[in-house]
Amino acid sequence: MQKRKVAVVLVDRANYGRLKPVMNAMRNEPQLQMQVICAGTMVLERFGSPVRVVEQDGFDVVSQIYIELEGSTPTTMAKSVGFAVIEFASELQRLKPDMVLIIGDRYEALAAALAAAYMNICIAHIQGGEVSGSIDESARHCISKLAQFHFPSTQQSADYLVRMGEHSDKVFFVGCPSGDIALQLDRKLPEDVFSKGVGGQVDPQKPYLLVVFHPVTTEYGLEKDETLQLLRALASLAMPTVWLWPNIDAGSDHVSKTIRSFREVYNATWLHLIKNFPPEEYLKVLANAACAIGNSSSFVRDSSFLGTPVVLVGDRQQGREIAQNVLPVAPETNAILDAAKRQLDNGRYAPSNLYGHGVASERIASLLTQVEPYIQKRLAYPPNN
């Protein structure tokens, strides 16, 4: 029997963290032939070249695509989408997959979906139907409207997809794949887990904070002040802090420059900066953090499985479903500081099953063998007159 070729698109470190368990499950499906495409920041050295982690994990990367234009502005983001459509189209023409598997809401993922749709290649989309802030909200729904099959992470997201006109028999509520790792994770941290990076030393056996703070593209120009507000709150806490560099979205250079300047001017010996962690290692760092502070989507979904206290800063994740461990606050120093103290006093929360029960990956891999790829999409209901 001829294997079904599924192109798996990875465009950043978070993509791989959530798709890795799905990819492992796909390897165990004899009916599937996986074609791994790495693009976006996956192939960039300044983000630690996460593609190397993919290869070290035993996956055959059949394509590496360079699509990011320098500048980290709204204009370079828009141009990167156009350039990415061209590059993805070339690779999809070469690989000739039966389906393309895409996760999330990145603009690079949207480019892959556009290329696949116009090339009459069936698309399966993970994490559609969710609500959030930034341009990610629009990109996510665009991908959903291009995709034929949907694997949402929550029941509410599945319901939203159907209300958006997707056919209910093409929408499969499976949960978030990151939970498949998180719920079976050996949480013990390696002694050298914080040996890479720059800045003050962090003892993994003592309480520390984990920070990830990305720019909000729809609020371009505010990221420097918001980063300063966060840094001032952290300086008041003066706890050992592990901070991962932001993604490549518009404004990220301003965030990075603000962090560097603050560290140098104020001699922030409590601050340790790291480019990237492999997926399981990142989840261990998140699981053991006394508190996670910032605006990463992993602080919403991944933390829910782990019970890590979270201070969710600003509007980047506005509207997302959150478990009881997440405390949203405005990007203002006193608000962040007060919320962090409350979360540190509270300590760990009970795990939540809001984003699933840790069985998403096997279900997705199995469904990829069962569904019948098709091209032409129709609304599931006629528009109201």
XYZ file of C-alpha atoms in Angstrom:
385
model
C 0.000 0.000 0.000
C 1.308 3.451 -0.920
C 2.120 5.592 2.075
C 0.388 8.926 2.596
C 2.967 11.711 2.415
C 2.421 14.388 5.067
C 4.592 17.506 5.059
C 5.086 18.774 8.625
C 5.846 22.498 8.748
C 8.020 23.790 11.619
C 8.579 27.543 11.764
C 9.789 28.294 15.314
C 10.882 26.663 18.584
C 7.359 26.616 20.029
C 6.089 24.912 16.857
C 8.507 22.069 17.352
C 7.837 21.801 21.081
C 4.175 21.065 20.363
C 4.617 19.063 17.184
C 7.382 16.773 18.423
C 5.016 14.302 20.160
C 2.808 14.308 17.037
C 5.853 13.592 14.883
C 6.853 10.725 17.194
C 3.358 9.284 16.872
C 3.455 9.685 13.088
C 6.692 7.677 12.977
C 4.760 4.779 14.480
C 2.101 4.885 11.767
C 3.262 2.618 8.911
C 0.764 4.256 6.556
C 2.405 7.687 6.862
C 5.531 9.124 5.272
C 6.602 12.264 7.105
C 8.334 15.122 5.266
C 9.789 17.618 7.771
C 10.170 21.198 6.538
C 12.038 23.657 8.787
C 11.667 27.365 8.097
C 11.515 30.722 9.870
C 13.572 30.976 13.042
C 14.066 27.192 13.104
C 17.071 27.660 10.817
C 18.508 30.902 12.231
C 21.658 30.853 14.359
C 20.574 33.804 16.493
C 17.707 31.649 17.741
C 20.014 28.736 18.450
C 19.249 26.944 15.149
C 16.498 24.719 16.582
C 16.650 22.640 13.394
C 19.698 20.944 14.911
C 17.557 19.748 17.822
C 15.056 18.284 15.352
C 17.837 16.351 13.626
C 19.353 15.234 16.937
C 15.946 13.848 17.876
C 16.210 11.535 14.880
C 13.911 13.282 12.409
C 14.941 13.563 8.774
C 14.647 17.216 7.778
C 14.023 17.162 4.022
C 13.959 20.933 3.592
C 15.399 24.037 5.249
C 13.896 27.313 4.056
C 15.259 30.796 4.748
C 12.343 33.227 4.613
C 12.871 35.902 7.291
C 13.734 39.439 6.218
C 15.762 41.384 8.772
C 14.292 44.400 10.531
C 11.548 43.047 12.810
C 9.076 45.686 11.643
C 5.503 45.345 10.369
C 6.846 45.872 6.833
C 9.460 43.100 7.085
C 6.836 40.754 8.528
C 4.523 41.420 5.581
C 7.353 40.983 3.070
C 8.479 37.773 4.795
C 5.007 36.313 4.256
C 5.232 37.019 0.529
C 8.743 35.622 0.256
C 7.722 32.564 2.311
C 4.788 31.765 0.009
C 7.240 31.575 -2.905
C 9.710 29.380 -1.022
C 7.057 27.045 0.396
C 5.488 26.703 -3.056
C 8.832 25.628 -4.509
C 9.392 23.025 -1.794
C 5.849 21.672 -1.933
C 6.182 21.314 -5.695
C 9.378 19.329 -5.158
C 8.050 17.144 -2.322
C 4.519 16.596 -3.682
C 2.881 15.779 -0.306
C -0.662 14.440 -0.036
C -1.297 16.653 2.993
C 0.371 19.514 4.867
C 0.262 19.576 8.685
C 0.397 23.063 10.230
C 0.139 24.160 13.848
C -0.792 27.472 15.397
C -0.886 31.022 14.165
C 2.533 32.188 13.019
C 2.733 34.342 9.887
C 5.220 31.826 8.465
C 2.629 29.076 8.970
C 0.054 31.226 7.189
C 2.431 31.464 4.220
C 2.742 27.671 4.110
C -1.050 27.338 4.220
C -1.485 29.846 1.386
C 0.999 27.993 -0.796
C -0.598 24.611 -0.088
C -4.144 25.861 -0.666
C -3.362 27.386 -4.045
C -1.502 24.216 -5.035
C -4.554 22.050 -4.250
C -2.857 20.289 -1.340
C -5.064 19.272 1.590
C -4.263 21.029 4.889
C -4.650 19.758 8.456
C -4.476 22.457 11.156
C -3.721 22.034 14.867
C -4.802 24.659 17.463
C -7.389 26.425 15.320
C -10.467 28.165 16.720
C -8.648 29.871 19.594
C -8.943 33.520 20.569
C -5.953 35.735 21.371
C -4.438 39.146 20.833
C -1.963 40.447 18.249
C -2.067 39.637 14.512
C -1.931 35.960 15.529
C -5.698 36.079 16.038
C -6.283 36.902 12.368
C -3.563 34.582 11.037
C -4.979 31.642 13.001
C -8.472 32.060 11.575
C -7.076 32.534 8.058
C -5.281 29.198 8.338
C -8.472 27.583 9.633
C -10.432 28.809 6.617
C -7.768 27.382 4.293
C -7.574 24.027 6.107
C -9.740 20.998 5.372
C -9.232 19.209 8.710
C -8.981 20.647 12.210
C -7.443 19.393 15.456
C -8.379 22.026 18.087
C -6.979 21.987 21.621
C -10.149 22.801 23.596
C -13.829 22.026 23.266
C -14.613 25.736 23.025
C -12.212 26.085 20.106
C -13.858 23.159 18.367
C -17.257 24.795 18.850
C -15.936 28.101 17.489
C -14.633 26.389 14.342
C -18.054 24.896 13.647
C -19.671 28.292 14.235
C -17.185 29.741 11.726
C -18.632 27.454 9.090
C -16.328 24.431 9.328
C -18.000 21.024 8.946
C -18.383 19.315 12.319
C -17.235 15.977 10.898
C -13.934 17.614 9.904
C -13.307 19.079 13.380
C -11.701 16.716 15.923
C -11.222 17.928 19.504
C -7.977 16.237 20.517
C -6.334 18.551 23.087
C -2.952 20.248 22.925
C -0.047 17.940 21.945
C 2.308 19.605 24.440
C 0.292 17.954 27.194
C 1.385 14.561 25.893
C 4.919 15.440 27.035
C 4.021 17.524 30.076
C 1.849 14.891 31.769
C 4.546 12.216 31.495
C 7.504 14.475 32.164
C 10.367 13.582 34.466
C 10.617 17.031 36.025
C 14.128 16.662 37.418
C 16.349 19.427 36.062
C 19.878 18.670 34.817
C 22.507 20.364 36.966
C 23.885 22.207 33.928
C 20.517 23.285 32.501
C 21.373 26.979 32.930
C 25.046 26.717 31.970
C 24.400 28.121 28.494
C 23.442 31.713 27.838
C 24.788 34.894 29.398
C 24.316 36.808 32.630
C 24.078 35.962 36.303
C 24.257 32.408 37.534
C 21.026 30.555 38.333
C 20.971 27.529 40.640
C 18.308 25.106 39.306
C 17.854 23.706 42.818
C 16.706 27.074 44.176
C 13.614 29.184 43.341
C 13.837 31.034 40.036
C 11.566 32.929 37.651
C 11.052 32.082 33.985
C 10.340 34.975 31.607
C 9.302 35.007 27.947
C 8.126 38.333 26.555
C 7.284 38.828 22.877
C 6.239 42.082 21.180
C 2.550 42.620 20.441
C 2.531 43.374 16.715
C -0.760 45.277 16.796
C 0.771 47.584 19.428
C 4.002 48.212 17.523
C 5.980 51.012 19.151
C 4.941 50.213 22.733
C 7.242 47.222 23.235
C 10.212 49.184 24.621
C 8.162 50.785 27.404
C 6.345 47.536 28.204
C 9.643 45.666 28.423
C 10.991 48.329 30.782
C 7.891 48.039 32.960
C 8.484 44.297 33.211
C 12.208 44.681 33.893
C 11.560 47.160 36.718
C 9.139 44.745 38.364
C 11.677 41.922 38.102
C 14.415 44.165 39.472
C 12.246 44.848 42.520
C 11.843 41.106 43.071
C 15.569 40.515 42.412
C 14.997 36.762 42.168
C 17.223 34.668 39.903
C 15.516 34.975 36.518
C 15.876 32.922 33.344
C 14.736 34.973 30.330
C 14.344 33.494 26.847
C 14.919 35.830 23.921
C 11.762 36.994 22.111
C 10.589 35.677 18.746
C 11.197 37.497 15.462
C 7.898 39.466 15.348
C 7.803 43.192 14.639
C 9.316 44.986 17.644
C 11.473 42.094 18.842
C 14.709 43.995 18.213
C 13.403 46.750 20.502
C 12.635 44.191 23.205
C 16.103 42.616 22.920
C 17.901 45.973 22.931
C 15.953 47.109 25.993
C 16.904 43.956 27.888
C 20.595 44.311 26.978
C 20.728 47.990 27.930
C 18.971 47.417 31.248
C 21.305 44.547 32.160
C 24.396 46.625 31.411
C 23.262 49.904 32.980
C 21.819 48.432 36.172
C 24.216 45.489 36.551
C 21.300 43.054 36.757
C 23.192 40.098 38.178
C 19.878 38.336 38.876
C 19.188 38.046 35.128
C 20.287 35.134 32.917
C 19.505 35.204 29.173
C 19.134 32.060 27.044
C 18.335 31.632 23.332
C 16.507 28.341 23.391
C 15.823 25.033 25.172
C 14.965 21.683 23.559
C 11.224 20.881 24.018
C 11.421 18.539 27.019
C 14.054 20.681 28.703
C 11.903 23.783 28.285
C 8.937 22.028 29.899
C 11.162 20.965 32.813
C 12.299 24.577 33.281
C 8.670 25.745 33.160
C 7.546 22.990 35.528
C 10.154 23.887 38.146
C 9.857 27.672 37.943
C 8.573 29.381 41.079
C 6.601 31.618 38.720
C 6.472 32.252 34.964
C 6.064 35.880 33.910
C 5.459 37.213 30.396
C 3.176 36.701 27.436
C 4.094 33.395 25.809
C 1.215 31.111 24.795
C 3.121 28.307 26.529
C 2.418 30.128 29.804
C -1.272 29.584 29.056
C -1.452 26.059 27.628
C 1.712 24.233 28.779
C 1.609 25.644 32.300
C -1.955 24.394 32.747
C -0.706 20.791 32.670
C 2.077 21.602 35.146
C 0.396 23.859 37.699
C 3.118 26.509 37.472
C 1.977 29.933 38.751
C 1.846 32.413 35.861
C 1.644 36.195 35.579
C 0.338 36.850 32.062
C 1.426 40.330 31.010
C -0.392 42.505 28.468
C -2.666 41.757 25.529
C -0.758 39.231 23.406
C -2.837 36.329 24.794
C -5.978 38.353 25.452
C -9.078 36.189 25.161
C -7.365 32.811 25.480
C -8.933 30.240 27.758
C -6.889 30.159 30.966
C -6.713 27.767 33.898
C -6.708 28.944 37.516
C -2.900 29.114 37.621
C -2.810 32.104 35.235
C -3.214 35.680 36.506
C -3.560 38.300 33.713
C -2.238 41.822 34.382
C -1.587 45.065 32.519
C 2.008 45.708 31.350
C 2.674 48.086 34.238
C 5.398 47.706 36.858
C 3.306 47.780 40.041
C 0.624 45.514 38.579
C 3.237 42.949 37.512
C 5.047 43.163 40.838
C 1.869 42.741 42.914
C 0.701 39.812 40.789
C 4.094 38.106 40.993
C 4.110 38.385 44.792
C 0.591 36.917 44.945
C 1.572 34.001 42.724
C 4.791 33.343 44.647
C 2.869 33.359 47.925
C 0.264 31.008 46.480
C 2.729 28.440 45.166
C 1.870 25.613 42.799
C -1.620 24.933 41.488
C -3.352 21.666 40.744
C -2.944 20.580 37.093
C -5.813 21.370 34.723
C -7.253 19.367 31.822
C -8.531 22.502 30.041
C -6.171 21.784 27.127
C -6.683 18.041 27.057
C -5.693 14.805 28.760
C -2.318 14.065 27.174
C -3.483 11.822 24.323
C -3.594 14.319 21.452
C -0.621 13.107 19.428
C -1.668 9.520 18.883
C -5.165 10.674 17.956
C -3.829 13.178 15.418
C -1.475 10.627 13.844
C -4.266 8.051 13.643
C -6.707 10.547 12.130
C -4.152 11.519 9.498
C -4.326 7.924 8.258
C -8.137 7.769 8.380
C -9.381 11.026 6.843
C -9.855 11.276 3.101
C -7.961 14.276 1.675
C -10.047 16.621 -0.475
C -9.585 20.036 -2.042
C -12.726 22.109 -2.505
C -14.054 23.607 0.750
C -17.630 24.735 1.334
C -19.296 26.537 4.214
C -21.154 24.116 6.435
C -24.237 26.334 6.356
C -25.687 28.886 3.920
C -25.141 32.530 4.838
C -28.050 34.360 6.422
C -30.046 36.513 4.018
